[in-house]
């Protein structure tokens, strides 16, 4: 199958890297920055092409253009899109709904996905929405090497994005803060990074594999009068959970404005 990628920013490159792991498709790559596209090609293979070539030849096209540029990009491709009406378009454009995309693309051939950057290493979280249920197996097959893939109602995809799409940045800030605490208390940078990252990785895996609510897992490591409860009280005093809620809600509010004209 010929699979095209129009737009190879951080997310587009991550998805292309995940799809390349399947090793059974021809990849067609395009980006406004040819050097960036060439660098990705060196890693995952594929052919460098123009947007028009991809739109005319690919059977599946991942669309990773910035929200404010999508209208012009698809309008410029209108004639080419018309000669390849069977192509399946998979949009990862934040804030742009399936209804918005139908202004430019065939309604029955649209999938909307919102991945996060860990898809590049097979540990991502991608949500997707479709109106044509026959397309669901296709997107799950193409993203099989990317991590976890979940179908959601489209009216929930922005909220899912605020957690899974923006969440890695929040997690990286937390890891960095834990590292800084390690440095402050005499640990080397390498050791502090390993301690912080592995702690988050293991804790997250325990949540997924145990099925136990995070609050219960928290209680299991919180002894009365101990070190952990002292640290938790300090986090609460500085509004840790409220700050997290606010971060997600602000990200959601911004996402909902990105696709608006």
Coordinates of C-alpha atoms in Angstrom, one line a residue:
X1 CA 0.0 0.0 0.0
X2 CA 1.2 3.5 -0.8
X3 CA 1.0 5.7 2.3
X4 CA 1.6 9.4 2.1
X5 CA 2.5 11.9 4.7
X6 CA 1.8 15.6 4.1
X7 CA 3.4 17.5 6.9
X8 CA 6.3 16.1 8.9
X9 CA 6.4 18.1 12.0
X10 CA 7.0 16.5 15.4
X11 CA 3.7 14.6 15.2
X12 CA 3.8 13.7 11.5
X13 CA 7.4 12.4 11.9
X14 CA 6.4 10.3 14.9
X15 CA 3.5 8.7 13.1
X16 CA 5.6 8.1 10.0
X17 CA 8.2 6.4 12.1
X18 CA 5.6 4.2 13.7
X19 CA 4.0 3.2 10.4
X20 CA 7.5 2.5 8.9
X21 CA 7.9 -0.3 11.5
X22 CA 5.3 -2.3 9.7
X23 CA 7.8 -2.8 6.8
X24 CA 5.0 -3.7 4.3
X25 CA 4.1 -0.3 2.8
X26 CA 5.6 2.3 0.5
X27 CA 6.1 5.6 2.2
X28 CA 5.7 8.9 0.4
X29 CA 7.0 11.9 2.3
X30 CA 6.4 15.6 1.9
X31 CA 7.2 18.6 4.1
X32 CA 7.6 22.4 3.6
X33 CA 11.1 21.9 4.9
X34 CA 12.9 19.6 2.5
X35 CA 15.9 19.2 4.8
X36 CA 13.7 17.9 7.6
X37 CA 11.9 15.5 5.2
X38 CA 15.3 14.2 3.9
X39 CA 16.5 13.7 7.5
X40 CA 13.5 11.6 8.2
X41 CA 13.9 9.7 5.0
X42 CA 17.5 8.7 6.1
X43 CA 15.9 7.1 9.2
X44 CA 12.8 5.4 7.9
X45 CA 13.2 5.2 4.1
X46 CA 10.5 6.2 1.7
X47 CA 10.3 8.6 -1.3
X48 CA 10.3 12.4 -1.1
X49 CA 7.5 13.9 -3.1
X50 CA 5.4 17.0 -3.5
X51 CA 2.0 17.3 -1.8
X52 CA 0.4 17.0 -5.2
X53 CA 2.2 13.8 -6.1
X54 CA 1.2 12.3 -2.8
X55 CA -2.5 13.4 -3.2
X56 CA -2.6 11.8 -6.6
X57 CA -0.8 8.6 -5.9
X58 CA -1.2 7.5 -2.3
X59 CA -4.0 5.1 -1.1
X60 CA -3.8 6.5 2.4
X61 CA -2.7 10.0 3.3
X62 CA -1.7 11.3 6.8
X63 CA -2.4 15.0 7.0
X64 CA -0.2 16.9 9.5
X65 CA -0.5 20.5 8.4
X66 CA -0.9 23.3 10.9
X67 CA -4.5 24.2 11.6
X68 CA -4.2 27.7 10.2
X69 CA -2.7 26.4 6.9
X70 CA -5.0 23.5 6.3
X71 CA -7.6 25.4 4.2
X72 CA -5.1 26.7 1.7
X73 CA -3.2 23.4 1.5
X74 CA -6.3 21.4 0.7
X75 CA -7.7 24.1 -1.6
X76 CA -4.4 24.1 -3.6
X77 CA -4.8 20.3 -3.9
X78 CA -8.5 20.3 -4.9
X79 CA -7.9 19.3 -8.5
X80 CA -5.6 16.5 -7.6
X81 CA -7.9 15.2 -4.8
X82 CA -10.6 14.9 -7.4
X83 CA -8.6 12.5 -9.6
X84 CA -7.9 10.2 -6.6
X85 CA -11.3 10.0 -4.9
X86 CA -10.6 6.6 -3.3
X87 CA -7.8 7.9 -1.1
X88 CA -8.3 7.6 2.6
X89 CA -7.3 10.8 4.5
X90 CA -6.2 10.6 8.1
X91 CA -6.1 14.0 9.7
X92 CA -4.0 14.8 12.8
X93 CA -4.8 18.5 12.6
X94 CA -5.7 19.8 16.1
X95 CA -9.1 21.3 16.5
X96 CA -10.3 20.4 13.0
X97 CA -13.4 18.2 13.0
X98 CA -14.5 15.7 10.5
X99 CA -17.3 18.1 9.4
X100 CA -14.6 20.8 8.8
X101 CA -12.6 18.4 6.7
X102 CA -15.6 17.4 4.6
X103 CA -15.4 20.9 3.1
X104 CA -12.4 19.7 1.2
X105 CA -12.3 15.9 1.3
X106 CA -14.7 13.0 0.6
X107 CA -16.8 12.4 3.7
X108 CA -16.7 8.6 3.6
X109 CA -12.9 8.6 3.4
X110 CA -12.0 10.5 6.5
X111 CA -10.4 9.5 9.8
X112 CA -9.5 11.9 12.5
X113 CA -6.6 10.9 14.9
X114 CA -4.9 12.6 17.8
X115 CA -1.6 10.8 18.7
X116 CA 1.2 11.8 21.0
X117 CA 4.9 11.8 20.3
X118 CA 5.7 8.5 22.1
X119 CA 4.1 6.7 19.1
X120 CA 7.6 7.0 17.5
X121 CA 8.9 4.4 20.0
X122 CA 5.8 2.2 20.1
X123 CA 4.6 3.6 23.4
X124 CA 2.1 6.2 22.2
X125 CA -1.6 6.9 22.9
X126 CA -3.7 7.6 19.9
X127 CA -7.4 8.3 19.9
X128 CA -9.4 8.4 16.7
X129 CA -12.9 9.1 15.4
X130 CA -14.6 8.0 12.2
X131 CA -18.1 8.4 10.7
X132 CA -17.5 5.4 8.3
X133 CA -17.1 2.4 10.6
X134 CA -15.5 0.4 7.9
X135 CA -12.4 2.5 8.3
X136 CA -11.8 1.6 11.9
X137 CA -9.8 -1.6 11.2
X138 CA -7.6 0.3 8.7
X139 CA -6.4 2.9 11.2
X140 CA -5.9 0.3 13.9
X141 CA -3.8 -1.8 11.6
X142 CA -1.7 1.1 10.4
X143 CA -1.0 2.3 13.9
X144 CA -0.4 -1.3 15.3
X145 CA 3.2 -0.5 16.0
X146 CA 2.6 2.9 17.6
X147 CA 1.2 1.9 21.0
X148 CA -2.3 2.0 22.3
X149 CA -5.1 3.0 19.8
X150 CA -8.6 3.8 21.0
X151 CA -11.7 4.8 19.1
X152 CA -13.8 7.6 20.8
X153 CA -16.8 9.7 19.9
X154 CA -15.6 12.7 18.1
X155 CA -17.0 15.1 20.7
X156 CA -14.6 13.6 23.2
X157 CA -11.5 13.7 21.1
X158 CA -10.4 17.2 22.1
X159 CA -10.6 16.3 25.8
X160 CA -8.6 13.2 25.1
X161 CA -6.0 15.3 23.3
X162 CA -5.6 17.6 26.2
X163 CA -4.6 14.7 28.3
X164 CA -2.7 12.3 25.9
X165 CA -1.6 14.8 23.3
X166 CA -0.4 17.6 25.6
X167 CA 0.2 15.3 28.6
X168 CA 3.8 14.3 27.6
X169 CA 4.9 17.9 27.9
X170 CA 3.4 18.0 31.4
X171 CA 5.2 14.7 32.3
X172 CA 8.5 16.0 31.0
X173 CA 8.2 19.0 33.2
X174 CA 7.5 16.7 36.2
X175 CA 10.5 14.5 35.3
X176 CA 12.7 17.6 35.0
X177 CA 11.5 18.9 38.4
X178 CA 12.3 15.5 40.0
X179 CA 15.7 15.7 38.4
X180 CA 16.3 19.1 39.8
X181 CA 15.4 17.9 43.2
X182 CA 17.9 15.1 42.8
X183 CA 20.6 17.6 41.8
X184 CA 19.8 19.8 44.7
X185 CA 20.4 16.8 47.0
X186 CA 23.7 15.7 45.6
X187 CA 22.7 13.2 42.9
X188 CA 24.3 13.2 39.5
X189 CA 22.2 14.4 36.5
X190 CA 22.3 10.9 34.9
X191 CA 21.2 9.1 38.0
X192 CA 18.5 11.7 38.8
X193 CA 17.2 11.3 35.3
X194 CA 17.1 7.5 35.5
X195 CA 15.4 7.6 38.9
X196 CA 12.8 10.1 37.8
X197 CA 12.0 8.5 34.4
X198 CA 11.9 4.9 35.6
X199 CA 9.7 5.8 38.5
X200 CA 7.1 7.4 36.2
X201 CA 7.4 4.5 33.8
X202 CA 7.0 1.8 36.4
X203 CA 4.2 3.6 38.2
X204 CA 2.2 4.1 35.0
X205 CA 2.7 0.5 34.0
X206 CA 1.5 -0.6 37.5
X207 CA -1.7 1.5 37.0
X208 CA -2.4 -0.2 33.6
X209 CA -1.5 -3.8 34.6
X210 CA -3.0 -3.9 38.1
X211 CA -6.3 -2.2 37.4
X212 CA -6.1 -0.6 40.8
X213 CA -7.2 3.0 41.1
X214 CA -4.3 5.4 41.3
X215 CA -5.5 6.7 44.7
X216 CA -5.3 3.2 46.1
X217 CA -1.8 2.7 44.8
X218 CA -0.9 6.0 46.3
X219 CA -2.1 4.9 49.7
X220 CA -0.1 1.7 49.4
X221 CA 3.2 3.7 49.5
X222 CA 2.0 6.3 52.0
X223 CA 2.7 5.3 55.6
X224 CA 1.3 7.3 58.5
X225 CA 3.7 9.9 59.6
X226 CA 6.2 8.9 56.9
X227 CA 8.2 10.6 54.2
X228 CA 5.7 10.1 51.4
X229 CA 2.8 11.8 53.2
X230 CA 5.1 14.7 54.1
X231 CA 5.9 15.1 50.4
X232 CA 2.3 14.8 49.4
X233 CA 1.2 17.4 51.8
X234 CA 3.8 19.8 50.4
X235 CA 2.5 19.1 46.9
X236 CA -1.1 19.8 48.0
X237 CA 0.0 23.0 49.7
X238 CA 1.4 24.2 46.4
X239 CA -1.8 23.2 44.5
X240 CA -0.2 20.3 42.5
X241 CA -3.5 18.7 41.5
X242 CA -5.2 22.0 40.9
X243 CA -2.3 23.0 38.6
X244 CA -2.6 19.8 36.7
X245 CA -6.4 20.2 36.3
X246 CA -5.9 23.8 35.1
X247 CA -3.2 22.8 32.7
X248 CA -5.4 20.2 31.0
X249 CA -8.4 22.5 30.9
X250 CA -6.4 25.4 29.4
X251 CA -4.9 23.0 26.8
X252 CA -8.5 21.9 26.0
X253 CA -9.7 25.4 25.7
X254 CA -6.9 26.3 23.3
X255 CA -7.4 23.1 21.2
X256 CA -11.0 24.1 20.6
X257 CA -9.9 27.4 19.1
X258 CA -7.3 26.0 16.8
X259 CA -9.6 24.9 14.0
X260 CA -11.8 27.9 14.1
X261 CA -11.7 30.3 11.1

